[in-house]
Amino acid sequence: MSIVVNLRYKGTNGAAKRFAEEMISSGTVDKIRNEAGNLRYEYFQSLDDPETILLIDSWEDQKSIDVHHASPMMNTIMELREKYDLHMTVERFKPDDDMPEKDTNFIRK
């Protein structure tokens, strides 16, 4: 079963956005997206708080996350978090593929 991790990066003076931009421009994001087991790695900027960037990170399973966390890329990520003085909140989810039919009435496809 896949695991979705929402990481909210919070900084000041545009630091979180610059962090995400450097992750992308350095090629780190592409490397992560190409790791075995990665299903999604995508940044979003909050409309309510421009100092917050949301990363939606999805993996096939915990083993894939463990391999990612053990990779040299994590040092790069951690160094960039320090460089931009970011603070984080993290939520983990396991998708519920069993959506009640009554809930689907509210989805416009």
PDB file of N, CA and C in Angstrom:
ATOM      1  N   MET A   1       0.840  -1.173   0.000  1.00  0.00           N
ATOM      2  CA  MET A   1       0.000   0.000   0.000  1.00  0.00           C
ATOM      3  C   MET A   1       0.888   1.239   0.000  1.00  0.00           C
ATOM      4  N   SER A   2       0.554   2.217  -0.811  1.00  0.00           N
ATOM      5  CA  SER A   2       1.371   3.419  -0.911  1.00  0.00           C
ATOM      6  C   SER A   2       1.231   4.296   0.334  1.00  0.00           C
ATOM      7  N   ILE A   3       2.222   5.166   0.508  1.00  0.00           N
ATOM      8  CA  ILE A   3       2.243   6.099   1.627  1.00  0.00           C
ATOM      9  C   ILE A   3       2.437   7.497   1.053  1.00  0.00           C
ATOM     10  N   VAL A   4       1.588   8.427   1.487  1.00  0.00           N
ATOM     11  CA  VAL A   4       1.698   9.822   1.077  1.00  0.00           C
ATOM     12  C   VAL A   4       2.182  10.614   2.279  1.00  0.00           C
ATOM     13  N   VAL A   5       3.216  11.418   2.051  1.00  0.00           N
ATOM     14  CA  VAL A   5       3.774  12.248   3.110  1.00  0.00           C
ATOM     15  C   VAL A   5       3.629  13.704   2.685  1.00  0.00           C
ATOM     16  N   ASN A   6       2.937  14.492   3.507  1.00  0.00           N
ATOM     17  CA  ASN A   6       2.824  15.932   3.276  1.00  0.00           C
ATOM     18  C   ASN A   6       3.802  16.629   4.205  1.00  0.00           C
ATOM     19  N   LEU A   7       4.753  17.337   3.616  1.00  0.00           N
ATOM     20  CA  LEU A   7       5.722  18.101   4.394  1.00  0.00           C
ATOM     21  C   LEU A   7       5.470  19.578   4.131  1.00  0.00           C
ATOM     22  N   ARG A   8       5.233  20.332   5.186  1.00  0.00           N
ATOM     23  CA  ARG A   8       5.070  21.774   5.056  1.00  0.00           C
ATOM     24  C   ARG A   8       6.359  22.430   5.535  1.00  0.00           C
ATOM     25  N   TYR A   9       7.006  23.133   4.600  1.00  0.00           N
ATOM     26  CA  TYR A   9       8.229  23.872   4.908  1.00  0.00           C
ATOM     27  C   TYR A   9       7.851  25.316   5.180  1.00  0.00           C
ATOM     28  N   LYS A  10       8.293  25.816   6.325  1.00  0.00           N
ATOM     29  CA  LYS A  10       7.987  27.190   6.719  1.00  0.00           C
ATOM     30  C   LYS A  10       9.284  27.935   6.932  1.00  0.00           C
ATOM     31  N   GLY A  11       9.369  29.126   6.324  1.00  0.00           N
ATOM     32  CA  GLY A  11      10.544  29.967   6.485  1.00  0.00           C
ATOM     33  C   GLY A  11      10.133  31.421   6.585  1.00  0.00           C
ATOM     34  N   THR A  12      11.095  32.295   6.340  1.00  0.00           N
ATOM     35  CA  THR A  12      10.818  33.728   6.332  1.00  0.00           C
ATOM     36  C   THR A  12      11.439  34.346   5.085  1.00  0.00           C
ATOM     37  N   ASN A  13      10.878  35.468   4.675  1.00  0.00           N
ATOM     38  CA  ASN A  13      11.409  36.237   3.538  1.00  0.00           C
ATOM     39  C   ASN A  13      11.593  35.400   2.275  1.00  0.00           C
ATOM     40  N   GLY A  14      10.660  34.488   2.007  1.00  0.00           N
ATOM     41  CA  GLY A  14      10.698  33.690   0.782  1.00  0.00           C
ATOM     42  C   GLY A  14      11.645  32.517   0.814  1.00  0.00           C
ATOM     43  N   ALA A  15      12.165  32.165   1.986  1.00  0.00           N
ATOM     44  CA  ALA A  15      13.160  31.095   2.088  1.00  0.00           C
ATOM     45  C   ALA A  15      12.613  29.743   1.637  1.00  0.00           C
ATOM     46  N   ALA A  16      11.379  29.433   1.989  1.00  0.00           N
ATOM     47  CA  ALA A  16      10.828  28.120   1.623  1.00  0.00           C
ATOM     48  C   ALA A  16      10.693  27.994   0.111  1.00  0.00           C
ATOM     49  N   LYS A  17      10.284  29.075  -0.537  1.00  0.00           N
ATOM     50  CA  LYS A  17      10.169  29.043  -2.000  1.00  0.00           C
ATOM     51  C   LYS A  17      11.547  28.913  -2.643  1.00  0.00           C
ATOM     52  N   ARG A  18      12.530  29.639  -2.113  1.00  0.00           N
ATOM     53  CA  ARG A  18      13.888  29.528  -2.660  1.00  0.00           C
ATOM     54  C   ARG A  18      14.451  28.121  -2.461  1.00  0.00           C
ATOM     55  N   PHE A  19      14.137  27.496  -1.321  1.00  0.00           N
ATOM     56  CA  PHE A  19      14.548  26.114  -1.075  1.00  0.00           C
ATOM     57  C   PHE A  19      13.988  25.201  -2.166  1.00  0.00           C
ATOM     58  N   ALA A  20      12.677  25.296  -2.424  1.00  0.00           N
ATOM     59  CA  ALA A  20      12.044  24.444  -3.438  1.00  0.00           C
ATOM     60  C   ALA A  20      12.641  24.712  -4.819  1.00  0.00           C
ATOM     61  N   GLU A  21      12.875  25.977  -5.124  1.00  0.00           N
ATOM     62  CA  GLU A  21      13.476  26.324  -6.422  1.00  0.00           C
ATOM     63  C   GLU A  21      14.872  25.731  -6.561  1.00  0.00           C
ATOM     64  N   GLU A  22      15.662  25.752  -5.486  1.00  0.00           N
ATOM     65  CA  GLU A  22      17.008  25.172  -5.551  1.00  0.00           C
ATOM     66  C   GLU A  22      16.945  23.648  -5.638  1.00  0.00           C
ATOM     67  N   MET A  23      15.988  23.052  -4.939  1.00  0.00           N
ATOM     68  CA  MET A  23      15.806  21.596  -5.057  1.00  0.00           C
ATOM     69  C   MET A  23      15.541  21.219  -6.511  1.00  0.00           C
ATOM     70  N   ILE A  24      14.743  22.016  -7.188  1.00  0.00           N
ATOM     71  CA  ILE A  24      14.392  21.739  -8.588  1.00  0.00           C
ATOM     72  C   ILE A  24      15.583  22.047  -9.502  1.00  0.00           C
ATOM     73  N   SER A  25      16.156  23.243  -9.383  1.00  0.00           N
ATOM     74  CA  SER A  25      17.221  23.659 -10.306  1.00  0.00           C
ATOM     75  C   SER A  25      18.496  22.830 -10.148  1.00  0.00           C
ATOM     76  N   SER A  26      18.731  22.284  -8.963  1.00  0.00           N
ATOM     77  CA  SER A  26      19.937  21.470  -8.742  1.00  0.00           C
ATOM     78  C   SER A  26      19.808  20.055  -9.300  1.00  0.00           C
ATOM     79  N   GLY A  27      18.584  19.678  -9.705  1.00  0.00           N
ATOM     80  CA  GLY A  27      18.360  18.328 -10.214  1.00  0.00           C
ATOM     81  C   GLY A  27      18.004  17.324  -9.135  1.00  0.00           C
ATOM     82  N   THR A  28      17.981  17.762  -7.885  1.00  0.00           N
ATOM     83  CA  THR A  28      17.676  16.851  -6.780  1.00  0.00           C
ATOM     84  C   THR A  28      16.261  16.296  -6.905  1.00  0.00           C
ATOM     85  N   VAL A  29      15.316  17.139  -7.276  1.00  0.00           N
ATOM     86  CA  VAL A  29      13.928  16.683  -7.415  1.00  0.00           C
ATOM     87  C   VAL A  29      13.827  15.603  -8.495  1.00  0.00           C
ATOM     88  N   ASP A  30      14.471  15.819  -9.621  1.00  0.00           N
ATOM     89  CA  ASP A  30      14.430  14.799 -10.686  1.00  0.00           C
ATOM     90  C   ASP A  30      15.048  13.484 -10.215  1.00  0.00           C
ATOM     91  N   LYS A  31      16.126  13.557  -9.455  1.00  0.00           N
ATOM     92  CA  LYS A  31      16.757  12.336  -8.932  1.00  0.00           C
ATOM     93  C   LYS A  31      15.798  11.591  -8.008  1.00  0.00           C
ATOM     94  N   ILE A  32      15.108  12.336  -7.144  1.00  0.00           N
ATOM     95  CA  ILE A  32      14.166  11.702  -6.225  1.00  0.00           C
ATOM     96  C   ILE A  32      13.021  11.072  -6.993  1.00  0.00           C
ATOM     97  N   ARG A  33      12.508  11.790  -7.981  1.00  0.00           N
ATOM     98  CA  ARG A  33      11.402  11.252  -8.789  1.00  0.00           C
ATOM     99  C   ARG A  33      11.794   9.980  -9.523  1.00  0.00           C
ATOM    100  N   ASN A  34      13.080   9.819  -9.780  1.00  0.00           N
ATOM    101  CA  ASN A  34      13.560   8.631 -10.487  1.00  0.00           C
ATOM    102  C   ASN A  34      13.966   7.497  -9.551  1.00  0.00           C
ATOM    103  N   GLU A  35      13.869   7.717  -8.245  1.00  0.00           N
ATOM    104  CA  GLU A  35      14.193   6.650  -7.304  1.00  0.00           C
ATOM    105  C   GLU A  35      13.136   5.554  -7.367  1.00  0.00           C
ATOM    106  N   ALA A  36      13.576   4.332  -7.191  1.00  0.00           N
ATOM    107  CA  ALA A  36      12.645   3.199  -7.156  1.00  0.00           C
ATOM    108  C   ALA A  36      11.627   3.421  -6.044  1.00  0.00           C
ATOM    109  N   GLY A  37      10.364   3.278  -6.373  1.00  0.00           N
ATOM    110  CA  GLY A  37       9.304   3.395  -5.380  1.00  0.00           C
ATOM    111  C   GLY A  37       8.701   4.774  -5.234  1.00  0.00           C
ATOM    112  N   ASN A  38       9.313   5.803  -5.851  1.00  0.00           N
ATOM    113  CA  ASN A  38       8.718   7.137  -5.751  1.00  0.00           C
ATOM    114  C   ASN A  38       7.557   7.254  -6.729  1.00  0.00           C
ATOM    115  N   LEU A  39       6.423   7.699  -6.221  1.00  0.00           N
ATOM    116  CA  LEU A  39       5.220   7.856  -7.031  1.00  0.00           C
ATOM    117  C   LEU A  39       4.910   9.321  -7.330  1.00  0.00           C
ATOM    118  N   ARG A  40       5.352  10.211  -6.435  1.00  0.00           N
ATOM    119  CA  ARG A  40       5.058  11.638  -6.612  1.00  0.00           C
ATOM    120  C   ARG A  40       5.997  12.441  -5.727  1.00  0.00           C
ATOM    121  N   TYR A  41       6.460  13.561  -6.256  1.00  0.00           N
ATOM    122  CA  TYR A  41       7.287  14.493  -5.500  1.00  0.00           C
ATOM    123  C   TYR A  41       7.017  15.857  -6.101  1.00  0.00           C
ATOM    124  N   GLU A  42       6.169  16.641  -5.432  1.00  0.00           N
ATOM    125  CA  GLU A  42       5.673  17.867  -6.041  1.00  0.00           C
ATOM    126  C   GLU A  42       5.477  18.962  -4.986  1.00  0.00           C
ATOM    127  N   TYR A  43       5.949  20.174  -5.312  1.00  0.00           N
ATOM    128  CA  TYR A  43       5.838  21.316  -4.415  1.00  0.00           C
ATOM    129  C   TYR A  43       4.643  22.196  -4.780  1.00  0.00           C
ATOM    130  N   PHE A  44       4.032  22.806  -3.741  1.00  0.00           N
ATOM    131  CA  PHE A  44       2.920  23.736  -3.911  1.00  0.00           C
ATOM    132  C   PHE A  44       3.123  24.899  -2.947  1.00  0.00           C
ATOM    133  N   GLN A  45       2.719  26.101  -3.376  1.00  0.00           N
ATOM    134  CA  GLN A  45       2.803  27.260  -2.501  1.00  0.00           C
ATOM    135  C   GLN A  45       1.424  27.575  -1.933  1.00  0.00           C
ATOM    136  N   SER A  46       1.375  27.844  -0.649  1.00  0.00           N
ATOM    137  CA  SER A  46       0.137  28.158   0.036  1.00  0.00           C
ATOM    138  C   SER A  46      -0.407  29.510  -0.417  1.00  0.00           C
ATOM    139  N   LEU A  47      -1.702  29.561  -0.683  1.00  0.00           N
ATOM    140  CA  LEU A  47      -2.349  30.832  -0.990  1.00  0.00           C
ATOM    141  C   LEU A  47      -2.616  31.631   0.285  1.00  0.00           C
ATOM    142  N   ASP A  48      -2.731  30.931   1.408  1.00  0.00           N
ATOM    143  CA  ASP A  48      -2.993  31.579   2.683  1.00  0.00           C
ATOM    144  C   ASP A  48      -1.718  32.112   3.343  1.00  0.00           C
ATOM    145  N   ASP A  49      -0.609  31.449   3.095  1.00  0.00           N
ATOM    146  CA  ASP A  49       0.645  31.820   3.750  1.00  0.00           C
ATOM    147  C   ASP A  49       1.795  31.655   2.752  1.00  0.00           C
ATOM    148  N   PRO A  50       2.215  32.746   2.105  1.00  0.00           N
ATOM    149  CA  PRO A  50       3.277  32.634   1.092  1.00  0.00           C
ATOM    150  C   PRO A  50       4.623  32.183   1.645  1.00  0.00           C
ATOM    151  N   GLU A  51       4.761  32.106   2.969  1.00  0.00           N
ATOM    152  CA  GLU A  51       6.008  31.634   3.578  1.00  0.00           C
ATOM    153  C   GLU A  51       6.001  30.115   3.786  1.00  0.00           C
ATOM    154  N   THR A  52       4.939  29.448   3.329  1.00  0.00           N
ATOM    155  CA  THR A  52       4.827  27.999   3.481  1.00  0.00           C
ATOM    156  C   THR A  52       4.786  27.331   2.113  1.00  0.00           C
ATOM    157  N   ILE A  53       5.597  26.305   1.972  1.00  0.00           N
ATOM    158  CA  ILE A  53       5.600  25.468   0.770  1.00  0.00           C
ATOM    159  C   ILE A  53       5.217  24.057   1.196  1.00  0.00           C
ATOM    160  N   LEU A  54       4.286  23.471   0.475  1.00  0.00           N
ATOM    161  CA  LEU A  54       3.850  22.095   0.731  1.00  0.00           C
ATOM    162  C   LEU A  54       4.525  21.162  -0.262  1.00  0.00           C
ATOM    163  N   LEU A  55       5.122  20.111   0.251  1.00  0.00           N
ATOM    164  CA  LEU A  55       5.655  19.030  -0.583  1.00  0.00           C
ATOM    165  C   LEU A  55       4.743  17.830  -0.413  1.00  0.00           C
ATOM    166  N   ILE A  56       4.207  17.328  -1.517  1.00  0.00           N
ATOM    167  CA  ILE A  56       3.470  16.064  -1.496  1.00  0.00           C
ATOM    168  C   ILE A  56       4.424  15.020  -2.052  1.00  0.00           C
ATOM    169  N   ASP A  57       4.738  14.063  -1.210  1.00  0.00           N
ATOM    170  CA  ASP A  57       5.755  13.050  -1.482  1.00  0.00           C
ATOM    171  C   ASP A  57       5.081  11.689  -1.314  1.00  0.00           C
ATOM    172  N   SER A  58       5.034  10.903  -2.358  1.00  0.00           N
ATOM    173  CA  SER A  58       4.314   9.631  -2.298  1.00  0.00           C
ATOM    174  C   SER A  58       5.244   8.485  -2.699  1.00  0.00           C
ATOM    175  N   TRP A  59       5.136   7.391  -1.945  1.00  0.00           N
ATOM    176  CA  TRP A  59       6.022   6.232  -2.132  1.00  0.00           C
ATOM    177  C   TRP A  59       5.202   4.954  -2.152  1.00  0.00           C
ATOM    178  N   GLU A  60       5.738   3.946  -2.829  1.00  0.00           N
ATOM    179  CA  GLU A  60       5.051   2.648  -2.921  1.00  0.00           C
ATOM    180  C   GLU A  60       4.860   2.008  -1.552  1.00  0.00           C
ATOM    181  N   ASP A  61       5.877   2.140  -0.681  1.00  0.00           N
ATOM    182  CA  ASP A  61       5.826   1.471   0.617  1.00  0.00           C
ATOM    183  C   ASP A  61       6.899   2.050   1.543  1.00  0.00           C
ATOM    184  N   GLN A  62       6.914   1.596   2.786  1.00  0.00           N
ATOM    185  CA  GLN A  62       7.885   2.095   3.759  1.00  0.00           C
ATOM    186  C   GLN A  62       9.313   1.740   3.365  1.00  0.00           C
ATOM    187  N   LYS A  63       9.503   0.586   2.758  1.00  0.00           N
ATOM    188  CA  LYS A  63      10.850   0.189   2.326  1.00  0.00           C
ATOM    189  C   LYS A  63      11.424   1.214   1.346  1.00  0.00           C
ATOM    190  N   SER A  64      10.603   1.697   0.420  1.00  0.00           N
ATOM    191  CA  SER A  64      11.058   2.708  -0.539  1.00  0.00           C
ATOM    192  C   SER A  64      11.461   3.997   0.172  1.00  0.00           C
ATOM    193  N   ILE A  65      10.685   4.384   1.185  1.00  0.00           N
ATOM    194  CA  ILE A  65      11.015   5.573   1.965  1.00  0.00           C
ATOM    195  C   ILE A  65      12.334   5.363   2.710  1.00  0.00           C
ATOM    196  N   ASP A  66      12.513   4.186   3.292  1.00  0.00           N
ATOM    197  CA  ASP A  66      13.737   3.881   4.031  1.00  0.00           C
ATOM    198  C   ASP A  66      14.966   3.963   3.134  1.00  0.00           C
ATOM    199  N   VAL A  67      14.858   3.435   1.919  1.00  0.00           N
ATOM    200  CA  VAL A  67      15.978   3.499   0.964  1.00  0.00           C
ATOM    201  C   VAL A  67      16.267   4.955   0.615  1.00  0.00           C
ATOM    202  N   HIS A  68      15.208   5.735   0.393  1.00  0.00           N
ATOM    203  CA  HIS A  68      15.376   7.162   0.097  1.00  0.00           C
ATOM    204  C   HIS A  68      16.067   7.875   1.259  1.00  0.00           C
ATOM    205  N   HIS A  69      15.616   7.601   2.473  1.00  0.00           N
ATOM    206  CA  HIS A  69      16.211   8.255   3.643  1.00  0.00           C
ATOM    207  C   HIS A  69      17.674   7.865   3.852  1.00  0.00           C
ATOM    208  N   ALA A  70      18.070   6.710   3.379  1.00  0.00           N
ATOM    209  CA  ALA A  70      19.457   6.257   3.515  1.00  0.00           C
ATOM    210  C   ALA A  70      20.343   6.734   2.362  1.00  0.00           C
ATOM    211  N   SER A  71      19.746   7.381   1.367  1.00  0.00           N
ATOM    212  CA  SER A  71      20.511   7.799   0.189  1.00  0.00           C
ATOM    213  C   SER A  71      21.314   9.064   0.472  1.00  0.00           C
ATOM    214  N   PRO A  72      22.379   9.285  -0.298  1.00  0.00           N
ATOM    215  CA  PRO A  72      23.188  10.508  -0.140  1.00  0.00           C
ATOM    216  C   PRO A  72      22.378  11.785  -0.402  1.00  0.00           C
ATOM    217  N   MET A  73      21.292  11.676  -1.141  1.00  0.00           N
ATOM    218  CA  MET A  73      20.455  12.844  -1.416  1.00  0.00           C
ATOM    219  C   MET A  73      19.895  13.472  -0.153  1.00  0.00           C
ATOM    220  N   MET A  74      19.687  12.664   0.880  1.00  0.00           N
ATOM    221  CA  MET A  74      19.150  13.201   2.127  1.00  0.00           C
ATOM    222  C   MET A  74      20.101  14.213   2.742  1.00  0.00           C
ATOM    223  N   ASN A  75      21.406  14.010   2.577  1.00  0.00           N
ATOM    224  CA  ASN A  75      22.368  15.003   3.074  1.00  0.00           C
ATOM    225  C   ASN A  75      22.184  16.333   2.351  1.00  0.00           C
ATOM    226  N   THR A  76      21.982  16.265   1.044  1.00  0.00           N
ATOM    227  CA  THR A  76      21.743  17.477   0.257  1.00  0.00           C
ATOM    228  C   THR A  76      20.489  18.186   0.751  1.00  0.00           C
ATOM    229  N   ILE A  77      19.418  17.419   0.930  1.00  0.00           N
ATOM    230  CA  ILE A  77      18.153  17.996   1.382  1.00  0.00           C
ATOM    231  C   ILE A  77      18.318  18.634   2.757  1.00  0.00           C
ATOM    232  N   MET A  78      18.975  17.927   3.664  1.00  0.00           N
ATOM    233  CA  MET A  78      19.147  18.443   5.027  1.00  0.00           C
ATOM    234  C   MET A  78      20.024  19.698   5.044  1.00  0.00           C
ATOM    235  N   GLU A  79      21.045  19.726   4.191  1.00  0.00           N
ATOM    236  CA  GLU A  79      21.898  20.917   4.105  1.00  0.00           C
ATOM    237  C   GLU A  79      21.107  22.116   3.586  1.00  0.00           C
ATOM    238  N   LEU A  80      20.250  21.884   2.599  1.00  0.00           N
ATOM    239  CA  LEU A  80      19.428  22.977   2.066  1.00  0.00           C
ATOM    240  C   LEU A  80      18.403  23.449   3.094  1.00  0.00           C
ATOM    241  N   ARG A  81      17.844  22.542   3.865  1.00  0.00           N
ATOM    242  CA  ARG A  81      16.903  22.948   4.926  1.00  0.00           C
ATOM    243  C   ARG A  81      17.604  23.862   5.923  1.00  0.00           C
ATOM    244  N   GLU A  82      18.841  23.513   6.263  1.00  0.00           N
ATOM    245  CA  GLU A  82      19.621  24.361   7.178  1.00  0.00           C
ATOM    246  C   GLU A  82      19.962  25.697   6.519  1.00  0.00           C
ATOM    247  N   LYS A  83      20.394  25.655   5.276  1.00  0.00           N
ATOM    248  CA  LYS A  83      20.768  26.871   4.547  1.00  0.00           C
ATOM    249  C   LYS A  83      19.634  27.887   4.573  1.00  0.00           C
ATOM    250  N   TYR A  84      18.403  27.405   4.371  1.00  0.00           N
ATOM    251  CA  TYR A  84      17.240  28.296   4.312  1.00  0.00           C
ATOM    252  C   TYR A  84      16.515  28.413   5.656  1.00  0.00           C
ATOM    253  N   ASP A  85      17.062  27.809   6.700  1.00  0.00           N
ATOM    254  CA  ASP A  85      16.510  27.877   8.058  1.00  0.00           C
ATOM    255  C   ASP A  85      15.020  27.531   8.080  1.00  0.00           C
ATOM    256  N   LEU A  86      14.697  26.381   7.520  1.00  0.00           N
ATOM    257  CA  LEU A  86      13.299  25.965   7.421  1.00  0.00           C
ATOM    258  C   LEU A  86      12.885  25.109   8.604  1.00  0.00           C
ATOM    259  N   HIS A  87      11.628  25.239   8.954  1.00  0.00           N
ATOM    260  CA  HIS A  87      11.004  24.395   9.974  1.00  0.00           C
ATOM    261  C   HIS A  87       9.893  23.623   9.282  1.00  0.00           C
ATOM    262  N   MET A  88       9.592  22.447   9.802  1.00  0.00           N
ATOM    263  CA  MET A  88       8.698  21.542   9.076  1.00  0.00           C
ATOM    264  C   MET A  88       7.616  20.968   9.973  1.00  0.00           C
ATOM    265  N   THR A  89       6.491  20.671   9.336  1.00  0.00           N
ATOM    266  CA  THR A  89       5.495  19.784   9.929  1.00  0.00           C
ATOM    267  C   THR A  89       5.271  18.671   8.918  1.00  0.00           C
ATOM    268  N   VAL A  90       4.986  17.480   9.421  1.00  0.00           N
ATOM    269  CA  VAL A  90       4.869  16.307   8.561  1.00  0.00           C
ATOM    270  C   VAL A  90       3.608  15.539   8.915  1.00  0.00           C
ATOM    271  N   GLU A  91       2.885  15.118   7.872  1.00  0.00           N
ATOM    272  CA  GLU A  91       1.715  14.245   8.026  1.00  0.00           C
ATOM    273  C   GLU A  91       1.903  13.060   7.081  1.00  0.00           C
ATOM    274  N   ARG A  92       1.549  11.883   7.559  1.00  0.00           N
ATOM    275  CA  ARG A  92       1.632  10.669   6.727  1.00  0.00           C
ATOM    276  C   ARG A  92       0.240  10.090   6.557  1.00  0.00           C
ATOM    277  N   PHE A  93      -0.038   9.642   5.327  1.00  0.00           N
ATOM    278  CA  PHE A  93      -1.344   9.074   5.007  1.00  0.00           C
ATOM    279  C   PHE A  93      -1.178   7.796   4.197  1.00  0.00           C
ATOM    280  N   LYS A  94      -2.103   6.895   4.390  1.00  0.00           N
ATOM    281  CA  LYS A  94      -2.232   5.739   3.514  1.00  0.00           C
ATOM    282  C   LYS A  94      -3.542   5.920   2.768  1.00  0.00           C
ATOM    283  N   PRO A  95      -3.489   5.979   1.433  1.00  0.00           N
ATOM    284  CA  PRO A  95      -4.694   6.256   0.652  1.00  0.00           C
ATOM    285  C   PRO A  95      -5.829   5.279   0.951  1.00  0.00           C
ATOM    286  N   ASP A  96      -7.016   5.829   0.964  1.00  0.00           N
ATOM    287  CA  ASP A  96      -8.238   5.055   1.147  1.00  0.00           C
ATOM    288  C   ASP A  96      -8.899   4.934  -0.224  1.00  0.00           C
ATOM    289  N   ASP A  97      -8.715   3.800  -0.854  1.00  0.00           N
ATOM    290  CA  ASP A  97      -9.263   3.591  -2.195  1.00  0.00           C
ATOM    291  C   ASP A  97     -10.717   3.164  -2.157  1.00  0.00           C
ATOM    292  N   ASP A  98     -11.285   3.130  -0.982  1.00  0.00           N
ATOM    293  CA  ASP A  98     -12.659   2.665  -0.824  1.00  0.00           C
ATOM    294  C   ASP A  98     -13.570   3.853  -0.485  1.00  0.00           C
ATOM    295  N   MET A  99     -13.622   4.837  -1.407  1.00  0.00           N
ATOM    296  CA  MET A  99     -14.443   6.014  -1.184  1.00  0.00           C
ATOM    297  C   MET A  99     -15.923   5.645  -1.286  1.00  0.00           C
ATOM    298  N   PRO A 100     -16.705   6.045  -0.289  1.00  0.00           N
ATOM    299  CA  PRO A 100     -18.146   5.763  -0.360  1.00  0.00           C
ATOM    300  C   PRO A 100     -18.763   6.426  -1.593  1.00  0.00           C
ATOM    301  N   GLU A 101     -19.670   5.731  -2.217  1.00  0.00           N
ATOM    302  CA  GLU A 101     -20.292   6.245  -3.435  1.00  0.00           C
ATOM    303  C   GLU A 101     -20.943   7.598  -3.204  1.00  0.00           C
ATOM    304  N   LYS A 102     -21.541   7.800  -2.018  1.00  0.00           N
ATOM    305  CA  LYS A 102     -22.200   9.075  -1.748  1.00  0.00           C
ATOM    306  C   LYS A 102     -21.210  10.235  -1.769  1.00  0.00           C
ATOM    307  N   ASP A 103     -19.948   9.990  -1.458  1.00  0.00           N
ATOM    308  CA  ASP A 103     -18.944  11.042  -1.515  1.00  0.00           C
ATOM    309  C   ASP A 103     -18.560  11.392  -2.953  1.00  0.00           C
ATOM    310  N   THR A 104     -18.671  10.422  -3.849  1.00  0.00           N
ATOM    311  CA  THR A 104     -18.307  10.680  -5.238  1.00  0.00           C
ATOM    312  C   THR A 104     -19.268  11.665  -5.906  1.00  0.00           C
ATOM    313  N   ASN A 105     -20.439  11.877  -5.312  1.00  0.00           N
ATOM    314  CA  ASN A 105     -21.395  12.836  -5.876  1.00  0.00           C
ATOM    315  C   ASN A 105     -20.864  14.259  -5.829  1.00  0.00           C
ATOM    316  N   PHE A 106     -19.859  14.515  -5.001  1.00  0.00           N
ATOM    317  CA  PHE A 106     -19.317  15.857  -4.843  1.00  0.00           C
ATOM    318  C   PHE A 106     -18.075  16.096  -5.689  1.00  0.00           C
ATOM    319  N   ILE A 107     -17.709  15.112  -6.499  1.00  0.00           N
ATOM    320  CA  ILE A 107     -16.494  15.212  -7.314  1.00  0.00           C
ATOM    321  C   ILE A 107     -16.894  15.485  -8.744  1.00  0.00           C
ATOM    322  N   ARG A 108     -16.384  16.584  -9.268  1.00  0.00           N
ATOM    323  CA  ARG A 108     -16.636  16.935 -10.665  1.00  0.00           C
ATOM    324  C   ARG A 108     -15.449  16.467 -11.485  1.00  0.00           C
ATOM    325  N   LYS A 109     -15.713  15.574 -12.401  1.00  0.00           N
ATOM    326  CA  LYS A 109     -14.634  15.024 -13.237  1.00  0.00           C
ATOM    327  C   LYS A 109     -14.618  15.674 -14.588  1.00  0.00           C
TER     328      LYS A 109
END
